XYZ file of C-alpha atoms in Angstrom:
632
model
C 0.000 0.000 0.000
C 1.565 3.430 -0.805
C 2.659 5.546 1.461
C -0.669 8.429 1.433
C 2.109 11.181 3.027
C 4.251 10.513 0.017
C 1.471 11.850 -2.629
C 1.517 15.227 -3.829
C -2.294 16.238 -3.154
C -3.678 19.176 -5.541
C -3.048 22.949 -4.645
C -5.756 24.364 -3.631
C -4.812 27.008 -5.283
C -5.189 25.146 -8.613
C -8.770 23.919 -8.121
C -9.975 27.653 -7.508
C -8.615 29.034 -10.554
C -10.391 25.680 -12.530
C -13.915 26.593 -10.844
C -13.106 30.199 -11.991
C -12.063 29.471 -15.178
C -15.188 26.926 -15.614
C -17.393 30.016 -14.838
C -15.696 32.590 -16.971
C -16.264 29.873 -19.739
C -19.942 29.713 -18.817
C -20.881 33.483 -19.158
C -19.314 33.505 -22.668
C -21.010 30.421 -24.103
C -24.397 31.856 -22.067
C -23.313 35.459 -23.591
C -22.344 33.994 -26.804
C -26.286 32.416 -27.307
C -24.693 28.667 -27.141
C -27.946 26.705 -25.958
C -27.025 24.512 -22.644
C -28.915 22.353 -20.038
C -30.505 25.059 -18.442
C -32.790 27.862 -19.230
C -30.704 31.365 -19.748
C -30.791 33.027 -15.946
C -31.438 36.434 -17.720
C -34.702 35.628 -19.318
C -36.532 36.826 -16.522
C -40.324 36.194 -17.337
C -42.698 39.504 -17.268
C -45.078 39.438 -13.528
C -48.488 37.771 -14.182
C -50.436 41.117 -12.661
C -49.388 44.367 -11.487
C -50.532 45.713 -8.371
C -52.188 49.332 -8.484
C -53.444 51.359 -5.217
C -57.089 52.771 -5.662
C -60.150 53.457 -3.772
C -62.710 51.077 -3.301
C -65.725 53.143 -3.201
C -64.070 57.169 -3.082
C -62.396 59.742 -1.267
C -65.204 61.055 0.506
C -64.650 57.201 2.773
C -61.149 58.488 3.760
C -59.234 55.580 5.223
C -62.570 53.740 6.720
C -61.551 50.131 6.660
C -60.548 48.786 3.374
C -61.140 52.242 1.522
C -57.818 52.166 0.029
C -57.300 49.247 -1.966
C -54.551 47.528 -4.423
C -56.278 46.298 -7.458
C -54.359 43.342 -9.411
C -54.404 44.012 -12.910
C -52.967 41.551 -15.127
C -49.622 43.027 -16.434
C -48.665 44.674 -19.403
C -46.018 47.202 -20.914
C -47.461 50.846 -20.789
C -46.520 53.938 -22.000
C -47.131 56.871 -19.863
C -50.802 58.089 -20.229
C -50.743 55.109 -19.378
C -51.494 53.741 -22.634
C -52.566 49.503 -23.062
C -53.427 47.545 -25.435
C -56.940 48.159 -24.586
C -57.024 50.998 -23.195
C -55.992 54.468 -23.291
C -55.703 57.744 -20.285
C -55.998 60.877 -22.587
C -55.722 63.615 -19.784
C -56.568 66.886 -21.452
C -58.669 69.052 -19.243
C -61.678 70.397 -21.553
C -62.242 73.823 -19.210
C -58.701 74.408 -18.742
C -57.295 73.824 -22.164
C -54.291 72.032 -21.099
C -52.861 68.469 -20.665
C -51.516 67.172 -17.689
C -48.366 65.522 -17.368
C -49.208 61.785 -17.983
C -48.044 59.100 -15.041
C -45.293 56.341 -15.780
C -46.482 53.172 -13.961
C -43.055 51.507 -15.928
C -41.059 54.132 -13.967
C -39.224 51.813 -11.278
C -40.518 53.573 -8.357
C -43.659 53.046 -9.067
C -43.396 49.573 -10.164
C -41.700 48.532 -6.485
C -44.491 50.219 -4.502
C -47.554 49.767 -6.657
C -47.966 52.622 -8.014
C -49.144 56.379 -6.191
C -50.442 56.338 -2.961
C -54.465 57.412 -3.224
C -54.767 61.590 -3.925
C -57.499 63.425 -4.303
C -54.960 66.785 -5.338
C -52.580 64.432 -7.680
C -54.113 64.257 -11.477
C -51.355 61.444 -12.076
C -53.615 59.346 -9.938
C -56.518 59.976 -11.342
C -54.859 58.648 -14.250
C -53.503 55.594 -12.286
C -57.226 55.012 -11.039
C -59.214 55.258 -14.050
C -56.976 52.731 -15.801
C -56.822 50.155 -12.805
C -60.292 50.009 -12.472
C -61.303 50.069 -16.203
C -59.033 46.921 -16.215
C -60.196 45.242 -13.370
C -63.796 45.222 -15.002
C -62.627 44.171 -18.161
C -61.128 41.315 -16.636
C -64.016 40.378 -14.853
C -66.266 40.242 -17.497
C -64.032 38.741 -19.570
C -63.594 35.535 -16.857
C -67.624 35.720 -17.047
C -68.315 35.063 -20.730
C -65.408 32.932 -21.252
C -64.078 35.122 -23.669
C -62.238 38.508 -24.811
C -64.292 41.188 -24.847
C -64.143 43.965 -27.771
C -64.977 47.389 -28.191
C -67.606 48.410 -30.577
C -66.805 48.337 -33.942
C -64.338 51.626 -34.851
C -62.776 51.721 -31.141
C -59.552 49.612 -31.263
C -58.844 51.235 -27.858
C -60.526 52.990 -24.957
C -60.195 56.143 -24.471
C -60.275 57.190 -20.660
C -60.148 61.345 -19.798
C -60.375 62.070 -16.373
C -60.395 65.533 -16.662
C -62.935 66.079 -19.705
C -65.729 68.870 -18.818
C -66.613 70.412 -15.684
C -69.696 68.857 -15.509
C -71.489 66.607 -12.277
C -71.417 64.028 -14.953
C -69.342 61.300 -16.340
C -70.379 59.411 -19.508
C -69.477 56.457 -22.028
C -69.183 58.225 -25.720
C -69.282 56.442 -28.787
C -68.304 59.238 -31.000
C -65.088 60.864 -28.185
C -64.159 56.338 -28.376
C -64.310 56.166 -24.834
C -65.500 57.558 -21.270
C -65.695 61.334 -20.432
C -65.533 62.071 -16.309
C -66.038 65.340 -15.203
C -65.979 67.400 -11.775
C -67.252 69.977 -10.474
C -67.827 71.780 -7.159
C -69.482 70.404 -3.829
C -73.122 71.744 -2.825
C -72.361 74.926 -0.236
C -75.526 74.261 2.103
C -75.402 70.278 2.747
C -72.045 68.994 0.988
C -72.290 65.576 3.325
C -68.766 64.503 3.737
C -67.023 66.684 1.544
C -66.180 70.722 2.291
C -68.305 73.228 0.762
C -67.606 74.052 -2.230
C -64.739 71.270 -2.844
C -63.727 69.894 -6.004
C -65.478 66.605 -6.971
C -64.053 64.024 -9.348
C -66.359 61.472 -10.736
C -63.477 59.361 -12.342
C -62.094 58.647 -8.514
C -65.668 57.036 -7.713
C -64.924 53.466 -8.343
C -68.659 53.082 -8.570
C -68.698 55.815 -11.605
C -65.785 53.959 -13.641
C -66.929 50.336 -13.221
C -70.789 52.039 -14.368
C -69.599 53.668 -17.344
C -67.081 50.643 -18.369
C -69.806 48.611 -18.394
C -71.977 50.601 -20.563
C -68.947 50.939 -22.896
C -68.476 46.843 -22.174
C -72.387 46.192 -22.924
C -72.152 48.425 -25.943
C -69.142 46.421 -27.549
C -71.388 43.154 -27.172
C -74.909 43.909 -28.043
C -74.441 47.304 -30.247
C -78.018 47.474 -31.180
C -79.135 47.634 -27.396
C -78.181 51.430 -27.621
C -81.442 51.793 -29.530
C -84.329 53.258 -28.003
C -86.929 51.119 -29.155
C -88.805 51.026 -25.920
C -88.647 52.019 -22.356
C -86.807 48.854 -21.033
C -83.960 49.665 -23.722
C -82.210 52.617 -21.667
C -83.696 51.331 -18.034
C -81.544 48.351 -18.861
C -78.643 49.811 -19.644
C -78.710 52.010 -16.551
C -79.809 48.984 -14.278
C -77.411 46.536 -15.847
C -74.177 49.220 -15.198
C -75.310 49.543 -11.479
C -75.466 45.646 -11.137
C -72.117 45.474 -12.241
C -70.770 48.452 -9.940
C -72.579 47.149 -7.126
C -71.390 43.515 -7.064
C -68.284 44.338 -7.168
C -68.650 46.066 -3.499
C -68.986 42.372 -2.175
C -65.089 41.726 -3.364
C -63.403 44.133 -1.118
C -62.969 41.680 1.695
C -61.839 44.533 4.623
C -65.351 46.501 4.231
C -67.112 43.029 3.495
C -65.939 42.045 7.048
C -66.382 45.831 8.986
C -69.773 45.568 7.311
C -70.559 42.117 8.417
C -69.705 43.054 11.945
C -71.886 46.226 11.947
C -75.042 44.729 11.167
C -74.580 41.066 12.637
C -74.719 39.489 9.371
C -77.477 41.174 7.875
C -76.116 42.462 4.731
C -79.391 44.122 3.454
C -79.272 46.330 5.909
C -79.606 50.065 4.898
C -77.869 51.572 8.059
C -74.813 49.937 10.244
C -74.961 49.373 13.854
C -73.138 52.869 15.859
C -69.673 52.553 17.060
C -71.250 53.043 20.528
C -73.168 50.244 20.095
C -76.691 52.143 21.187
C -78.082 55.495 20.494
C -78.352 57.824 23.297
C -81.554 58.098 25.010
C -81.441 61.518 25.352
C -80.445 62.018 21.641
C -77.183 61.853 19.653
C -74.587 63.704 21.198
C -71.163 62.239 19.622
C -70.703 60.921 16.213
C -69.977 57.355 17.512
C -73.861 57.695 18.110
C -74.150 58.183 14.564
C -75.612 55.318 12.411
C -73.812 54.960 9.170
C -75.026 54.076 5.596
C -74.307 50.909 4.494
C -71.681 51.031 1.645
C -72.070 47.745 0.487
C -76.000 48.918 -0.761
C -75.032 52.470 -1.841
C -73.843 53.513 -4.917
C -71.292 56.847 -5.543
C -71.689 57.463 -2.094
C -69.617 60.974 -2.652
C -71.313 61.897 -5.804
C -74.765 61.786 -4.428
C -73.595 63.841 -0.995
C -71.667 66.255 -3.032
C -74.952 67.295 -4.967
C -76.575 67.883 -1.416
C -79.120 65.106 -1.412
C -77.229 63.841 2.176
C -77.592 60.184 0.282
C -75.922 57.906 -2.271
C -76.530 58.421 -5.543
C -78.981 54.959 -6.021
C -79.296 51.939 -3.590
C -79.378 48.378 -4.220
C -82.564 47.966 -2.671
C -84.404 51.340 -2.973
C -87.379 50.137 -4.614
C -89.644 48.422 -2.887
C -91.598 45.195 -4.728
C -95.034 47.487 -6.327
C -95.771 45.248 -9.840
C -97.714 48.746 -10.610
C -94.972 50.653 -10.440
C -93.163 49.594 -14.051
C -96.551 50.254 -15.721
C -95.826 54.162 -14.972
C -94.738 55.672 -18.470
C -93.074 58.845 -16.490
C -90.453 56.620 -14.969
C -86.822 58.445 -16.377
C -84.732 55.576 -17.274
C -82.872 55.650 -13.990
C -85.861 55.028 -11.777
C -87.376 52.126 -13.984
C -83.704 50.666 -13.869
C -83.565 50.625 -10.087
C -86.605 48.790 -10.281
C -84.744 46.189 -11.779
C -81.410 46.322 -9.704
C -83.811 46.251 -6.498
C -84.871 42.819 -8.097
C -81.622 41.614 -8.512
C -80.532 42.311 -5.211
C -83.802 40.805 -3.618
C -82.815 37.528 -5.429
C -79.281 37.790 -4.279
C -79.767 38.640 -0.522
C -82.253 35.411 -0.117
C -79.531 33.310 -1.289
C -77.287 34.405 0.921
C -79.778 34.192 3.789
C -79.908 30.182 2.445
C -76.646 29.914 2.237
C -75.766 31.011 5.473
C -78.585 30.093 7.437
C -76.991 27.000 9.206
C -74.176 29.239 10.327
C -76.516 31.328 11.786
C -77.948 28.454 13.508
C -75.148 27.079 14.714
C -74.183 30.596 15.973
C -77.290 31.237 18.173
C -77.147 27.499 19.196
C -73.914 28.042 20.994
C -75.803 30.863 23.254
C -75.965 33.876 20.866
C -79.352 35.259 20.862
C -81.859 35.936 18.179
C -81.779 39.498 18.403
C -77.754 40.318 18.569
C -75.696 42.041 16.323
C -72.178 40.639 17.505
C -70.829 38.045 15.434
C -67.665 36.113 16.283
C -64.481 36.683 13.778
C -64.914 32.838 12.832
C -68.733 33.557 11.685
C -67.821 36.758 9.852
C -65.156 35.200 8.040
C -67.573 32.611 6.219
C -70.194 35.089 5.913
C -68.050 37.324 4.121
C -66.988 33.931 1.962
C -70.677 33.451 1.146
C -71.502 36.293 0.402
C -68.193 37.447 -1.339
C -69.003 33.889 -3.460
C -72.371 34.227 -4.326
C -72.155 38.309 -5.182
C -69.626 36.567 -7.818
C -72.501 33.685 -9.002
C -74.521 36.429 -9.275
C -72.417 38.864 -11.607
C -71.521 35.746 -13.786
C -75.407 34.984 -14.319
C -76.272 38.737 -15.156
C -72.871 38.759 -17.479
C -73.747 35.238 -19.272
C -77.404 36.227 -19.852
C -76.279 38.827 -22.785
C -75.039 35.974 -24.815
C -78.797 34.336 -24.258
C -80.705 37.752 -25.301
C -82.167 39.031 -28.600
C -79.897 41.372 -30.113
C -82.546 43.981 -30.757
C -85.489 45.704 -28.545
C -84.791 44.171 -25.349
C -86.617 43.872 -22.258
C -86.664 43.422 -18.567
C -89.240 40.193 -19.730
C -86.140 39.046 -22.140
C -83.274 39.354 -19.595
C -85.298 37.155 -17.098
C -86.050 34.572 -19.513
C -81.967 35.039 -20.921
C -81.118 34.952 -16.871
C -82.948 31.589 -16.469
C -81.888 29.688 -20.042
C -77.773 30.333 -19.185
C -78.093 29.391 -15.601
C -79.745 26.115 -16.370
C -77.920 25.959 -19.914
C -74.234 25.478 -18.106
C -75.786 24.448 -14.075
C -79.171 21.658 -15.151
C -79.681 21.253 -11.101
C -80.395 24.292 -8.768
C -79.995 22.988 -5.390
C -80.180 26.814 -3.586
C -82.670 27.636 -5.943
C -81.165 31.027 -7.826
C -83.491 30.488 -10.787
C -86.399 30.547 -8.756
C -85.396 33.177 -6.681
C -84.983 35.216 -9.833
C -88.404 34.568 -10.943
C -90.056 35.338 -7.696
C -88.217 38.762 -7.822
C -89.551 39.945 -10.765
C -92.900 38.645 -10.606
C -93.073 40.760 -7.207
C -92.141 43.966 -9.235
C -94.114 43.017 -12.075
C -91.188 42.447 -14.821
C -92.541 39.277 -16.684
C -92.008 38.182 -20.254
C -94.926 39.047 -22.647
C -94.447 36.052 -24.521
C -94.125 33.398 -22.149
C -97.071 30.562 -21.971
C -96.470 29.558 -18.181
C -94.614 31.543 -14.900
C -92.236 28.381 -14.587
C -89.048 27.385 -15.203
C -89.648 25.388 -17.860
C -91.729 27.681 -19.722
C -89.359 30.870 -18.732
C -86.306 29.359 -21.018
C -86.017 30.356 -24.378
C -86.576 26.391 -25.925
C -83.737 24.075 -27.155
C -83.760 23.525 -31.126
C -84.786 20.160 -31.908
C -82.322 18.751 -33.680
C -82.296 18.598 -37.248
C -84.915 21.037 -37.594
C -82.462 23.849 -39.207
C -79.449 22.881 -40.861
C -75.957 22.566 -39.882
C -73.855 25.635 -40.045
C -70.876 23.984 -41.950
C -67.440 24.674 -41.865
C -67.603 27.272 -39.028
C -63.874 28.135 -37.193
C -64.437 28.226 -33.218
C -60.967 29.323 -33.001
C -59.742 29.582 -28.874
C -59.818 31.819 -25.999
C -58.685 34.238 -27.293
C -60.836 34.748 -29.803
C -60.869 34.458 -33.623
C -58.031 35.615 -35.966
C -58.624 38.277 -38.709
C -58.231 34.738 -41.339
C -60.822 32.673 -39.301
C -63.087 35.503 -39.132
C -63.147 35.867 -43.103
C -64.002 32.709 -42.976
C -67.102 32.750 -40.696
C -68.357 36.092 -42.093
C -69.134 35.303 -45.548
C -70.632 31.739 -44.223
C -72.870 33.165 -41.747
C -74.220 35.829 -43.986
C -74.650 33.404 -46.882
C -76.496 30.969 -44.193
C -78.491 33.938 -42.898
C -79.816 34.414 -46.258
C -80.505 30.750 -47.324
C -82.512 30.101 -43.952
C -83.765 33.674 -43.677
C -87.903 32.988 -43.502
C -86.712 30.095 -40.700
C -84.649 32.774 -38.349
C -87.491 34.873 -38.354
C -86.428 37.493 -41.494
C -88.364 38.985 -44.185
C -86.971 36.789 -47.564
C -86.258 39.365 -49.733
C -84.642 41.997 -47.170
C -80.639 41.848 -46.701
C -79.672 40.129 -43.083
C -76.847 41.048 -41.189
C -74.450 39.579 -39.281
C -73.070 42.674 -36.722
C -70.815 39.957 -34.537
C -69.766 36.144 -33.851
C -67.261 35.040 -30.959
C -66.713 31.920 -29.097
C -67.672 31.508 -25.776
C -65.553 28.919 -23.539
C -66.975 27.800 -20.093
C -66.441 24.847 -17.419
C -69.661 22.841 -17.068
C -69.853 21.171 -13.711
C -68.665 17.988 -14.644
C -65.263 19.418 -15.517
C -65.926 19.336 -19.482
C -64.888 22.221 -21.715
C -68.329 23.459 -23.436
C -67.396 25.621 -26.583
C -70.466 28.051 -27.949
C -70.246 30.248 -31.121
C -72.547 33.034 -29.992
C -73.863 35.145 -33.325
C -75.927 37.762 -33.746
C -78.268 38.079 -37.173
C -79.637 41.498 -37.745
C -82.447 42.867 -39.876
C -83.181 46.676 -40.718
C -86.771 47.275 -42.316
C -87.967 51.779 -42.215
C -91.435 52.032 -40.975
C -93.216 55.481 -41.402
C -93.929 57.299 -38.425
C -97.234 58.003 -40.267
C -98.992 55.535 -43.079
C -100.974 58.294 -44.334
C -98.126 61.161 -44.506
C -94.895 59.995 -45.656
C -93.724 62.976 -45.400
C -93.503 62.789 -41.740
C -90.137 60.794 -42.353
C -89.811 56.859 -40.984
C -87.781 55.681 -38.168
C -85.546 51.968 -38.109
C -87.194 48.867 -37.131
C -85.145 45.306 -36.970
C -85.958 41.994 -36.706
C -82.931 40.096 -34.969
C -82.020 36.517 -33.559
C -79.238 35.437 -31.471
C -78.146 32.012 -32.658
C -76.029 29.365 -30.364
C -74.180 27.158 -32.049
C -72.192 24.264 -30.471
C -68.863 22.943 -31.194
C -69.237 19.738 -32.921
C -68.092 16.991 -31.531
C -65.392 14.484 -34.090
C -66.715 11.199 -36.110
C -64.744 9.249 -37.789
C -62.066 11.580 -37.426
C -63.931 14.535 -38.575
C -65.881 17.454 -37.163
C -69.466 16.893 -37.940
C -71.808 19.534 -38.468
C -72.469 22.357 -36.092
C -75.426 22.175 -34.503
C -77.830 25.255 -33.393
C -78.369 24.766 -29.568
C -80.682 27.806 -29.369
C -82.593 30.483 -31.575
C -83.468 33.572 -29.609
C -86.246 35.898 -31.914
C -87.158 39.008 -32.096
C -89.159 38.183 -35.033
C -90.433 40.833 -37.885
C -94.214 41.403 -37.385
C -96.319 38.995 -39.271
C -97.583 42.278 -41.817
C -96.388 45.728 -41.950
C -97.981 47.791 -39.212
C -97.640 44.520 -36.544
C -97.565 44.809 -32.502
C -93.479 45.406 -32.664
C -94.377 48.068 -34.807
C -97.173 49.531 -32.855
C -95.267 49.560 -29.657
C -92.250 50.977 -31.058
C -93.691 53.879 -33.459
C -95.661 54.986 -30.209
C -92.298 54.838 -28.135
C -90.454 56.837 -30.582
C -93.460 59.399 -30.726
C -93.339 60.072 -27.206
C -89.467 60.891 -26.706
C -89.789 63.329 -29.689
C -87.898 61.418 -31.803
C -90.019 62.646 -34.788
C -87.801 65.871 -35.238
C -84.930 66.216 -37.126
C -83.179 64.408 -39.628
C -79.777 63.066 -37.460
C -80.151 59.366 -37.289
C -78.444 59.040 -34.275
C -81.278 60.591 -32.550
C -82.548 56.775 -32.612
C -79.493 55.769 -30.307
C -79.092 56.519 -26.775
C -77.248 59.679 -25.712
C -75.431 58.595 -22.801
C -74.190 61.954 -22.345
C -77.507 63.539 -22.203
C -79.063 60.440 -20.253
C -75.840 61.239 -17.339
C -76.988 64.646 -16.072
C -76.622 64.265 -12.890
C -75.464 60.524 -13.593
């Protein structure tokens, strides 16, 4: 055996300058682009969101519990504005004649603490705001119809100006390509929680910006529902934006809780228990006495206060279940769309009750009485979950329902029936019983379909197409998520409007009139058994001018359309190959059986009545949503 002392072991020495040398020859083969085991360490891959501070409801909350807020928006490169793909901040100040220095949310500092701290005196966070919340809705209604959303046809992107008009208004534009916010100055005599006098900005109401991105959202998907037609056409517009704006109050998780403790559960509540616990006998005498609002219910809290009302603008639940109230033709379209919001809400607070009943059982059985308004941190927690969870069931019914309406002359009747038909379409069982709960809402406020047989369930859902009993659209490209490319959609465009016309006495179209086809999109969704269901969702669109007058032409005419929304599903492969796509469901608005039909009737009289008689601008037809915001 050799002698281990006699062996010359290594210099250390040596052995560092290898491992150096080894390295050295690693950064220039990794510099040099060689390709090696491991992916390059300097590809760093872009963050999946970027977190942005805002307020959850507005300024006029201060820092009340969960007021200020970090929104995660999924991430993208900006340019200072900032500018998206989607959407634009434009800041030019209409009274002042002047633009204001645009924010960098790519500068570094602003990157590492998510963006500027809340301001009410900072424009760059105005800026900031309007673009984290205009992307926060986008993304949520995006996850709800299983698909990207677009802008209406001739606005590639959003434009957002925070600073447009002086003006206690804030409105979507078609013709500006985007949202207008304005501000103006706080009532003198009762300015509620804001000095007298102050400046007001309606694009740092989070209620405002998720109201009029929905309009602008709602717009982009059913373009013809801008039409006033009838009543229900702008009522549902306004109702549908406040739906969206108020469900999202349920997803900030701090007030969710705060509010949860302050009225022992009881979400429907319109005022919160006092700090103090009890009112004085003898009559308020500090502000802990004071009985707050309920923000969850109340919508632009500041707004409405600024304008010296002492309220929120609109509540979820300020109109009380009177089925003779919709009949009255002097409802503004704000007041006949609260009627429908109040609906919504009825339906969504007795689910939660359901929902959360055995907690509240289990609660009181532990020594809790009936009447208390303390809840244990445990309880709150899964009442906020419940209701945080259902508030999001909700919004994805309301959102789905679109894809299951008419595309012309809709109605509160329609949306129930299109609320019913995608909640059973994707969900066949109902264990808390939503659908009903629905139903029983509207019936109470009298909102019920005109052309509906029974008041069930069964007879409430637009019916399934018996199969065979239209043909197969052929050779139509579903594409993927994210959505069709400008080669599959030249593809699906001249075969739907060449099917269109083929079948056009079958869809519910006048033969020798042209049909259109406004907009097609796939729609991907989970069913509940874990299986990817895959829609094509297309609108058909036809345009017939009526005379406002048989008997005196010369009065002019005015636009009627016949339209249907037509589901088709994905085929399914045989033998290898797709089969034929199959229509699921044909939702009608049907042209009148003659010239001078019901439809007709109804809408001629509707027209009459707004004035729409004078003048010769045919946009007078569409709703001005600048003119329908005065005082939002």
């Amino acid at each position: 055996m050799p002698d281990q002392t006699s062996r010359s072991p290594r210099p250390r020495k040596a052995a560092k300058k290898r491992i150096v040398s080894n390295a050295v020859r690693a950064t220039a083969i990794a510099a040099a682009g060689v390709p090696g085991l491991f992916l390059d360490s300097t590809a760093i891959p872009p963050p999946a969101t970027r977190p942005l501070k805002a307020y959850a409801f507005d300024p006029s909350l201060g820092h009340f519990i969960g007021n200020e807020m970090t929104i995660e928006v999924k991430y993208e490169k900006l340019l200072p504005g900032p500018v998206g793909r989607k959407v634009a901040v434009i800041d030019y100040d209409g009274a002042n004649k002047c633009f204001y220095k645009p924010v960098d949310l790519d500068d570094p500092s602003l990157l590492i603490r998510g963006g500027l701290a809340p301001s009410e005196s900072d424009p760059r966070f105005h800026q900031q705001m309007v673009y984290a919340v205009v992307s926060d809705t986008v993304q949520h209604f995006e996850a709800a119809l299983g698909r990207r959303i677009r802008w209406r046809r001739g606005i590639d992107r959003l434009n957002l100006y925070p600073h447009a008009m002086i003006s206690a208004n804030a409105a979507y534009s078609p013709s500006a390509q985007g949202i207008l916010f304005g501000y103006f100055r706080a009532s003198d005599q009762d300015p509620g929680r804001n000095l007298p006098g102050q400046t007001v900005f309606t694009c740092l109401s989070h209620d405002i910006i998720v109201h009029e991105t929905t309009h602008a959202v709602l717009d982009g998907i059913r373009t013809h529902f801008s039409e006033r037609t009838n009543p229900d056409v702008p009522a549902f517009h306004e109702a549908f934006a406040d739906l969206a704006a108020l469900f999202r109050h349920f997803s900030h998780k701090t007030a969710l809780l705060d509010t949860i403790a302050k009225t022992g559960g009881l979400l429907y509540r319109y005022h919160l228990q006092p700090e103090s616990g009890v009112s004085s006998e003898d009559g308020v005498k500090i502000q802990a006495q004071l009985a707050q609002v309920n923000p969850l219910i109340g919508l632009a809290q500041q707004f409405g206060e600024a304008r010296g009302t002492g309220k929120a603008l609109r509540s979820a639940l300020s109109e009380e279940p009177d089925p003779k109230k919709i009949l009255d033709p002097k409802l503004e379209p704000h007041q006949r769309g609260a009627i429908m919001v109040s609906a919504v809400f009825d339906a969504y607070f007795t689910i939660y009750l359901r929902r959360t009943a055995d907690l509240f059982r289990l609660y009181r059985a532990n020594g809790a009485g009936t009447n208390t308004m303390e809840v244990s941190g445990s309880l709150a927690n899964l009442l906020a979950e419940q209701a945080s969870r259902t508030a999001e069931i909700f919004f994805q019914i309301c959102v789905r329902a679109i894809d299951y309406c008419p595309p012309v002359d809709i109605t509160f009747g329609d949306f129930l029936r299109a609320v019913i038909t995608a909640d059973r379409d994707l969900h066949p069982e109902d264990k808390d019983g939503i659908r009903d709960a629905f139903m029983q809402a509207f019936r109470l406020r009298g909102m019920l379909p005109a052309d509906a047989e029974f008041f069930s369930e069964d007879a409430l859902c637009w019916p399934r197409i018996q199969p065979k009993s239209l043909p197969a659209v052929d050779g139509l490209v579903f594409g993927d998520p994210n959505g069709l490319t400008r080669e599959e959609k030249d593809i699906n465009g001249p075969l739907l409007r060449a099917y269109a016309k083929k079948n056009a006495g079958r869809l519910g179209f006048w033969p020798d009139l042209p049909v259109e086809v406004p907009s097609f999109h796939p729609a991907f969704r989970i069913s509940p058994d874990g299986r990817l269901r895959v829609d094509m969702v297309i609108e058909m669109v036809q345009q017939y001018d009526t005379p406002f007058d048989p008997n005196r032409p010369e009065l002019g005419t005015f636009p009627m359309r016949a339209g249907c929304t037509v589901l088709v599903a994905k085929p399914s492969i045989v033998d290898d190959e797709y089969a034929g796509a199959e229509i699921r469901y044909l939702i009608q608005k049907k042209v009148d059986a003659d010239y001078g039909g019901t439809r007709e009737q109804t809408q001629r009289q509707y027209t009459l009545s707004q004035g729409l008689l004078e003048g010769n601008d045919p946009k007078r037809f569409s709703i001005d949503f600048n003119m329908l915001h005065g005082g939002i």
